[in-house]
Amino acid sequence: MTITSTPAAIAVVAGVLRDERGRVLLARRPEGKQHAGLWEFPGGKLEQGEDALVALTRELDEELGIDVRAARPLMSVPHGPIVLDAWEVVAWSGRPNAREAQAISWVDASAIDAESMPPADRPVLTALRLPDRYLVTPDVDPADDMPFLAGLERALGAGIRLVDLRLPDAPRERVAPLARMARELCRKHEAKLLLHADWMLAEVLGLDGVQLPAAIARRLDTRPLPASRLVGVSCHDEDELEHAARIGADFATLAPVLPTASHPGAPVLGWDAARALITQARLPVYALGGLGSADIATARAGGAQGIAAIRALWS
């Protein structure tokens, strides 16, 4: 991922560092600067024609006195005139210290108040809280919940930590009891359960959020759930991704990236088009459609949060 400064876009890099306890390093913006007093991921502006990774290495040396040994792209966040290119720093030498008189602090990502950060940093914080795999559940046998619940427990046991409970066309009296049982399984595994489409029922049942189809999201002008709940949006193009960010969604899925068994012959985006859309999105994006765990590295290299899938993550 390489970005350069232009008159129309100010390119900025930021590094996400984790200590041995999993906490992330934040730096406080000094007085006299825009967003003074807010906490951000350390980094700074690219110099003209500078590669993003080169800039990140230089900035973290200047700000923290560390030498970046290895880093991988996390996500790119366009925000107004700024494009924030966030990298996860996976190896460095030296001990971070404030070399520019700024306050720094190691903080658990789950304890950070997003409002205490500049707007461009907030999607990066969300990305840190989300896993790299997102399970969309398959169809449920209306006559027997047990095979579905057993399959869900197997997926959770295999490491799934974010689930979209999708029950198309099922009435609420069918959805509610199954969602309650799925909620308890997810809580046992410290996973989050989202309900597809019906945010009001998700709130009543105390689920962790909702996954909105694009057609439903399009009718909203703000997120339908509070910040304590997750809101995802199922997207297929640039306009839908932009609308998802505009209403304050936490993340989106983008589909179909590759051909799927359920829709043979249907048009697909392909990786090149998907990457172009993902890098322009203002929120974390899961690639969806014909993908499995083996595609996570490819998805993340293209700026995605990871992959979403039904069959590949269920089995």
CSV table of C-alpha atoms in Angstrom, one decimal:
chain,number,residue,atom,x,y,z
A,1,MET,CA,0.0,0.0,0.0
A,2,THR,CA,1.7,3.2,-1.1
A,3,ILE,CA,0.2,6.7,-1.1
A,4,THR,CA,1.7,10.1,-1.9
A,5,SER,CA,0.8,13.6,-1.0
A,6,THR,CA,-1.0,15.6,-3.7
A,7,PRO,CA,-2.6,19.1,-3.6
A,8,ALA,CA,-6.0,17.3,-3.2
A,9,ALA,CA,-5.0,14.8,-0.5
A,10,ILE,CA,-2.7,15.1,2.5
A,11,ALA,CA,-1.2,11.6,3.0
A,12,VAL,CA,-0.6,10.6,6.6
A,13,VAL,CA,0.8,7.4,8.0
A,14,ALA,CA,0.0,6.0,11.5
A,15,GLY,CA,1.5,3.0,13.3
A,16,VAL,CA,-0.4,0.6,15.6
A,17,LEU,CA,2.0,-0.8,18.2
A,18,ARG,CA,1.0,-3.5,20.8
A,19,ASP,CA,2.9,-4.3,24.0
A,20,GLU,CA,3.2,-7.7,25.5
A,21,ARG,CA,-0.2,-7.3,27.2
A,22,GLY,CA,-1.9,-6.5,23.9
A,23,ARG,CA,-2.4,-2.8,24.7
A,24,VAL,CA,-2.0,-0.2,21.9
A,25,LEU,CA,0.2,2.9,22.0
A,26,LEU,CA,-1.5,6.3,21.7
A,27,ALA,CA,0.0,9.8,21.5
A,28,ARG,CA,-1.8,13.0,22.6
A,29,ARG,CA,-2.0,15.8,20.1
A,30,PRO,CA,-0.2,18.9,21.5
A,31,GLU,CA,-1.7,22.3,22.0
A,32,GLY,CA,-1.7,24.5,18.9
A,33,LYS,CA,-2.5,21.7,16.5
A,34,GLN,CA,-5.9,20.6,15.0
A,35,HIS,CA,-7.7,18.2,17.4
A,36,ALA,CA,-5.4,19.3,20.2
A,37,GLY,CA,-5.8,17.1,23.3
A,38,LEU,CA,-7.2,14.2,21.4
A,39,TRP,CA,-5.4,10.8,21.4
A,40,GLU,CA,-4.1,9.3,18.1
A,41,PHE,CA,-2.0,6.5,16.7
A,42,PRO,CA,1.5,7.9,16.3
A,43,GLY,CA,2.7,8.9,12.9
A,44,GLY,CA,2.7,11.9,10.6
A,45,LYS,CA,2.7,13.4,7.1
A,46,LEU,CA,4.5,11.9,4.2
A,47,GLU,CA,7.1,14.0,2.5
A,48,GLN,CA,6.7,14.6,-1.3
A,49,GLY,CA,7.1,11.3,-3.2
A,50,GLU,CA,7.8,9.3,0.0
A,51,ASP,CA,6.7,5.7,0.3
A,52,ALA,CA,4.3,5.0,3.1
A,53,LEU,CA,6.4,2.4,4.9
A,54,VAL,CA,9.5,4.6,4.6
A,55,ALA,CA,7.5,7.5,6.1
A,56,LEU,CA,6.2,5.4,8.9
A,57,THR,CA,9.7,4.3,9.8
A,58,ARG,CA,11.0,7.8,9.8
A,59,GLU,CA,8.0,9.2,11.8
A,60,LEU,CA,8.2,6.6,14.5
A,61,ASP,CA,11.9,7.1,14.9
A,62,GLU,CA,11.4,10.9,15.2
A,63,GLU,CA,8.4,10.6,17.6
A,64,LEU,CA,9.2,7.5,19.6
A,65,GLY,CA,12.9,6.6,19.1
A,66,ILE,CA,12.1,3.2,17.7
A,67,ASP,CA,13.3,1.4,14.6
A,68,VAL,CA,10.5,-0.3,12.7
A,69,ARG,CA,11.6,-3.8,11.6
A,70,ALA,CA,8.3,-5.1,10.2
A,71,ALA,CA,4.9,-3.7,9.5
A,72,ARG,CA,1.8,-4.7,7.5
A,73,PRO,CA,-1.0,-2.7,6.1
A,74,LEU,CA,-4.1,-2.4,8.4
A,75,MET,CA,-6.4,0.0,6.5
A,76,SER,CA,-6.6,3.3,4.6
A,77,VAL,CA,-9.0,6.0,5.8
A,78,PRO,CA,-10.0,8.9,3.5
A,79,HIS,CA,-11.3,11.7,5.7
A,80,GLY,CA,-11.8,15.1,4.1
A,81,PRO,CA,-8.5,16.3,2.7
A,82,ILE,CA,-6.6,13.6,4.6
A,83,VAL,CA,-5.9,10.0,3.7
A,84,LEU,CA,-4.7,8.1,6.8
A,85,ASP,CA,-2.7,5.0,5.9
A,86,ALA,CA,-2.6,2.8,9.1
A,87,TRP,CA,0.0,0.1,9.5
A,88,GLU,CA,0.3,-2.6,12.2
A,89,VAL,CA,3.9,-2.6,13.5
A,90,VAL,CA,4.6,-6.2,14.2
A,91,ALA,CA,8.3,-5.9,15.1
A,92,TRP,CA,10.5,-3.0,16.2
A,93,SER,CA,13.7,-2.3,18.2
A,94,GLY,CA,14.0,0.2,21.0
A,95,ARG,CA,11.7,1.4,23.7
A,96,PRO,CA,9.0,3.9,22.7
A,97,ASN,CA,9.4,7.2,24.5
A,98,ALA,CA,8.0,10.7,23.8
A,99,ARG,CA,10.8,12.5,21.9
A,100,GLU,CA,8.6,15.5,20.9
A,101,ALA,CA,7.2,16.3,24.4
A,102,GLN,CA,3.8,14.7,23.6
A,103,ALA,CA,2.1,12.5,26.1
A,104,ILE,CA,2.0,8.8,25.2
A,105,SER,CA,0.1,5.9,26.8
A,106,TRP,CA,-0.5,2.2,26.4
A,107,VAL,CA,-4.2,1.5,26.5
A,108,ASP,CA,-6.4,-1.5,26.0
A,109,ALA,CA,-8.2,-1.0,22.7
A,110,SER,CA,-11.5,-2.1,24.2
A,111,ALA,CA,-11.3,0.7,26.8
A,112,ILE,CA,-10.6,3.6,24.4
A,113,ASP,CA,-13.4,6.1,23.9
A,114,ALA,CA,-13.7,6.7,20.2
A,115,GLU,CA,-14.7,10.3,20.9
A,116,SER,CA,-11.3,10.9,22.4
A,117,MET,CA,-9.7,10.4,19.0
A,118,PRO,CA,-9.6,12.4,15.8
A,119,PRO,CA,-12.3,11.3,13.3
A,120,ALA,CA,-9.7,9.6,10.9
A,121,ASP,CA,-8.4,7.4,13.7
A,122,ARG,CA,-11.8,6.1,14.8
A,123,PRO,CA,-12.2,3.5,12.0
A,124,VAL,CA,-8.7,2.2,12.8
A,125,LEU,CA,-9.8,1.7,16.4
A,126,THR,CA,-12.9,-0.2,15.2
A,127,ALA,CA,-10.7,-2.4,13.0
A,128,LEU,CA,-8.5,-3.3,16.0
A,129,ARG,CA,-11.6,-4.5,17.9
A,130,LEU,CA,-12.9,-6.7,15.0
A,131,PRO,CA,-11.6,-10.2,14.1
A,132,ASP,CA,-10.4,-11.1,10.6
A,133,ARG,CA,-13.2,-13.7,10.0
A,134,TYR,CA,-16.9,-13.0,9.9
A,135,LEU,CA,-19.3,-15.9,9.8
A,136,VAL,CA,-22.6,-15.5,8.0
A,137,THR,CA,-24.8,-18.4,9.1
A,138,PRO,CA,-26.3,-20.8,6.6
A,139,ASP,CA,-30.0,-21.7,6.2
A,140,VAL,CA,-31.6,-23.3,9.3
A,141,ASP,CA,-33.9,-26.3,9.1
A,142,PRO,CA,-37.2,-24.9,10.4
A,143,ALA,CA,-38.1,-28.3,11.9
A,144,ASP,CA,-34.9,-28.8,14.0
A,145,ASP,CA,-32.6,-26.2,15.5
A,146,MET,CA,-30.2,-28.7,17.0
A,147,PRO,CA,-28.0,-29.3,13.9
A,148,PHE,CA,-27.7,-25.5,13.4
A,149,LEU,CA,-26.7,-24.9,17.0
A,150,ALA,CA,-24.2,-27.8,16.9
A,151,GLY,CA,-22.7,-26.3,13.8
A,152,LEU,CA,-22.5,-22.9,15.4
A,153,GLU,CA,-20.7,-24.3,18.4
A,154,ARG,CA,-18.2,-26.1,16.1
A,155,ALA,CA,-17.5,-22.8,14.3
A,156,LEU,CA,-17.1,-20.9,17.6
A,157,GLY,CA,-14.8,-23.7,18.9
A,158,ALA,CA,-12.7,-23.2,15.7
A,159,GLY,CA,-12.1,-19.5,16.6
A,160,ILE,CA,-15.0,-17.6,15.0
A,161,ARG,CA,-15.7,-14.5,17.1
A,162,LEU,CA,-18.1,-12.5,15.0
A,163,VAL,CA,-21.4,-14.0,13.7
A,164,ASP,CA,-24.2,-12.7,11.5
A,165,LEU,CA,-27.3,-14.7,12.3
A,166,ARG,CA,-29.1,-14.7,9.0
A,167,LEU,CA,-32.6,-16.1,8.8
A,168,PRO,CA,-34.2,-14.7,5.6
A,169,ASP,CA,-38.0,-14.5,5.6
A,170,ALA,CA,-38.3,-16.2,9.0
A,171,PRO,CA,-41.0,-14.6,11.3
A,172,ARG,CA,-39.9,-13.0,14.6
A,173,GLU,CA,-41.5,-15.8,16.6
A,174,ARG,CA,-39.1,-18.2,14.8
A,175,VAL,CA,-36.1,-15.9,15.0
A,176,ALA,CA,-36.3,-14.9,18.6
A,177,PRO,CA,-35.9,-18.2,20.4
A,178,LEU,CA,-33.1,-19.4,18.0
A,179,ALA,CA,-31.3,-16.0,18.5
A,180,ARG,CA,-31.4,-16.4,22.3
A,181,MET,CA,-29.8,-19.8,22.1
A,182,ALA,CA,-27.2,-18.6,19.6
A,183,ARG,CA,-26.5,-15.6,21.9
A,184,GLU,CA,-25.7,-17.9,24.8
A,185,LEU,CA,-23.3,-20.0,22.7
A,186,CYS,CA,-21.6,-16.9,21.5
A,187,ARG,CA,-21.2,-15.5,25.0
A,188,LYS,CA,-19.7,-18.8,26.2
A,189,HIS,CA,-17.0,-18.3,23.5
A,190,GLU,CA,-16.7,-14.5,24.0
A,191,ALA,CA,-18.0,-14.0,20.5
A,192,LYS,CA,-20.3,-11.3,19.2
A,193,LEU,CA,-23.6,-12.1,17.6
A,194,LEU,CA,-25.3,-9.8,15.1
A,195,LEU,CA,-28.8,-10.3,13.8
A,196,HIS,CA,-29.4,-9.8,10.1
A,197,ALA,CA,-31.7,-6.9,9.1
A,198,ASP,CA,-33.9,-6.6,12.3
A,199,TRP,CA,-32.1,-4.1,14.5
A,200,MET,CA,-35.1,-3.6,16.8
A,201,LEU,CA,-35.3,-7.3,17.6
A,202,ALA,CA,-31.5,-7.4,18.1
A,203,GLU,CA,-31.8,-4.6,20.7
A,204,VAL,CA,-34.7,-6.3,22.5
A,205,LEU,CA,-32.8,-9.6,22.7
A,206,GLY,CA,-29.6,-7.9,23.9
A,207,LEU,CA,-27.6,-9.0,20.9
A,208,ASP,CA,-24.3,-7.3,19.9
A,209,GLY,CA,-25.7,-5.6,16.8
A,210,VAL,CA,-27.1,-5.8,13.4
A,211,GLN,CA,-26.0,-6.5,9.8
A,212,LEU,CA,-28.1,-4.3,7.5
A,213,PRO,CA,-28.8,-5.2,3.9
A,214,ALA,CA,-27.9,-2.4,1.6
A,215,ALA,CA,-31.6,-1.8,0.7
A,216,ILE,CA,-32.5,-1.2,4.4
A,217,ALA,CA,-29.4,0.9,5.1
A,218,ARG,CA,-30.2,3.1,2.1
A,219,ARG,CA,-33.4,4.2,3.8
A,220,LEU,CA,-31.6,5.3,7.0
A,221,ASP,CA,-29.8,8.6,7.6
A,222,THR,CA,-28.1,7.6,10.8
A,223,ARG,CA,-27.1,4.3,12.5
A,224,PRO,CA,-30.1,2.6,14.1
A,225,LEU,CA,-28.3,1.3,17.2
A,226,PRO,CA,-26.2,3.1,19.9
A,227,ALA,CA,-22.4,3.0,19.9
A,228,SER,CA,-22.4,0.1,22.4
A,229,ARG,CA,-23.8,-2.1,19.5
A,230,LEU,CA,-22.2,-3.0,16.2
A,231,VAL,CA,-23.7,-2.0,12.9
A,232,GLY,CA,-22.6,-3.6,9.7
A,233,VAL,CA,-23.8,-3.0,6.2
A,234,SER,CA,-23.8,-5.4,3.2
A,235,CYS,CA,-22.4,-3.4,0.3
A,236,HIS,CA,-21.7,-4.1,-3.4
A,237,ASP,CA,-20.4,-0.8,-4.8
A,238,GLU,CA,-18.8,2.5,-4.0
A,239,ASP,CA,-22.1,4.3,-3.3
A,240,GLU,CA,-23.2,1.7,-0.8
A,241,LEU,CA,-19.9,1.8,1.0
A,242,GLU,CA,-20.0,5.6,1.2
A,243,HIS,CA,-23.6,5.5,2.5
A,244,ALA,CA,-22.6,3.0,5.2
A,245,ALA,CA,-19.8,5.3,6.4
A,246,ARG,CA,-22.2,8.3,6.2
A,247,ILE,CA,-24.8,6.8,8.6
A,248,GLY,CA,-22.1,5.8,11.1
A,249,ALA,CA,-21.8,2.1,10.4
A,250,ASP,CA,-19.0,0.3,12.2
A,251,PHE,CA,-18.0,-1.9,9.2
A,252,ALA,CA,-19.2,-3.2,5.9
A,253,THR,CA,-19.0,-6.3,3.8
A,254,LEU,CA,-18.2,-6.1,0.1
A,255,ALA,CA,-19.5,-8.7,-2.3
A,256,PRO,CA,-19.2,-10.7,-4.5
A,257,VAL,CA,-15.4,-10.7,-4.8
A,258,LEU,CA,-15.1,-14.1,-6.4
A,259,PRO,CA,-17.6,-16.6,-7.9
A,260,THR,CA,-19.7,-18.5,-5.5
A,261,ALA,CA,-21.4,-21.9,-5.6
A,262,SER,CA,-24.7,-20.3,-4.7
A,263,HIS,CA,-24.7,-17.8,-7.6
A,264,PRO,CA,-22.8,-19.5,-10.5
A,265,GLY,CA,-22.2,-17.2,-13.5
A,266,ALA,CA,-23.1,-14.1,-11.6
A,267,PRO,CA,-20.9,-11.0,-12.2
A,268,VAL,CA,-18.1,-10.6,-9.6
A,269,LEU,CA,-15.8,-7.7,-8.6
A,270,GLY,CA,-12.5,-9.5,-8.7
A,271,TRP,CA,-9.7,-8.6,-6.4
A,272,ASP,CA,-8.5,-5.6,-8.3
A,273,ALA,CA,-11.8,-3.8,-8.2
A,274,ALA,CA,-12.5,-4.9,-4.7
A,275,ARG,CA,-9.2,-3.5,-3.5
A,276,ALA,CA,-9.9,-0.2,-5.2
A,277,LEU,CA,-13.2,0.1,-3.4
A,278,ILE,CA,-11.9,-1.0,-0.1
A,279,THR,CA,-9.0,1.5,0.0
A,280,GLN,CA,-11.5,4.3,-0.7
A,281,ALA,CA,-13.9,3.2,2.0
A,282,ARG,CA,-14.1,5.2,5.3
A,283,LEU,CA,-14.7,2.1,7.5
A,284,PRO,CA,-13.4,-1.4,7.9
A,285,VAL,CA,-14.5,-3.8,5.1
A,286,TYR,CA,-14.8,-7.6,5.0
A,287,ALA,CA,-14.3,-9.1,1.5
A,288,LEU,CA,-17.2,-11.6,0.8
A,289,GLY,CA,-18.0,-14.1,-1.9
A,290,GLY,CA,-16.2,-17.3,-2.8
A,291,LEU,CA,-13.6,-16.7,0.0
A,292,GLY,CA,-12.2,-18.8,2.9
A,293,SER,CA,-9.6,-18.6,5.6
A,294,ALA,CA,-6.8,-19.1,3.0
A,295,ASP,CA,-7.8,-15.7,1.4
A,296,ILE,CA,-7.3,-13.7,4.6
A,297,ALA,CA,-3.8,-12.7,3.8
A,298,THR,CA,-4.8,-11.6,0.3
A,299,ALA,CA,-7.7,-9.6,1.7
A,300,ARG,CA,-5.6,-7.9,4.4
A,301,ALA,CA,-2.9,-7.0,1.9
A,302,GLY,CA,-5.6,-5.3,-0.1
A,303,GLY,CA,-6.7,-3.2,2.9
A,304,ALA,CA,-9.6,-5.4,4.0
A,305,GLN,CA,-10.4,-6.2,7.6
A,306,GLY,CA,-10.5,-9.9,6.6
A,307,ILE,CA,-13.0,-12.2,5.0
A,308,ALA,CA,-16.7,-13.0,5.5
A,309,ALA,CA,-18.1,-16.3,4.4
A,310,ILE,CA,-20.8,-18.9,4.9
A,311,ARG,CA,-19.7,-22.4,3.9
A,312,ALA,CA,-15.9,-21.9,4.3
A,313,LEU,CA,-16.2,-20.7,7.9
A,314,TRP,CA,-19.2,-23.0,8.9
A,315,SER,CA,-17.5,-26.2,7.9
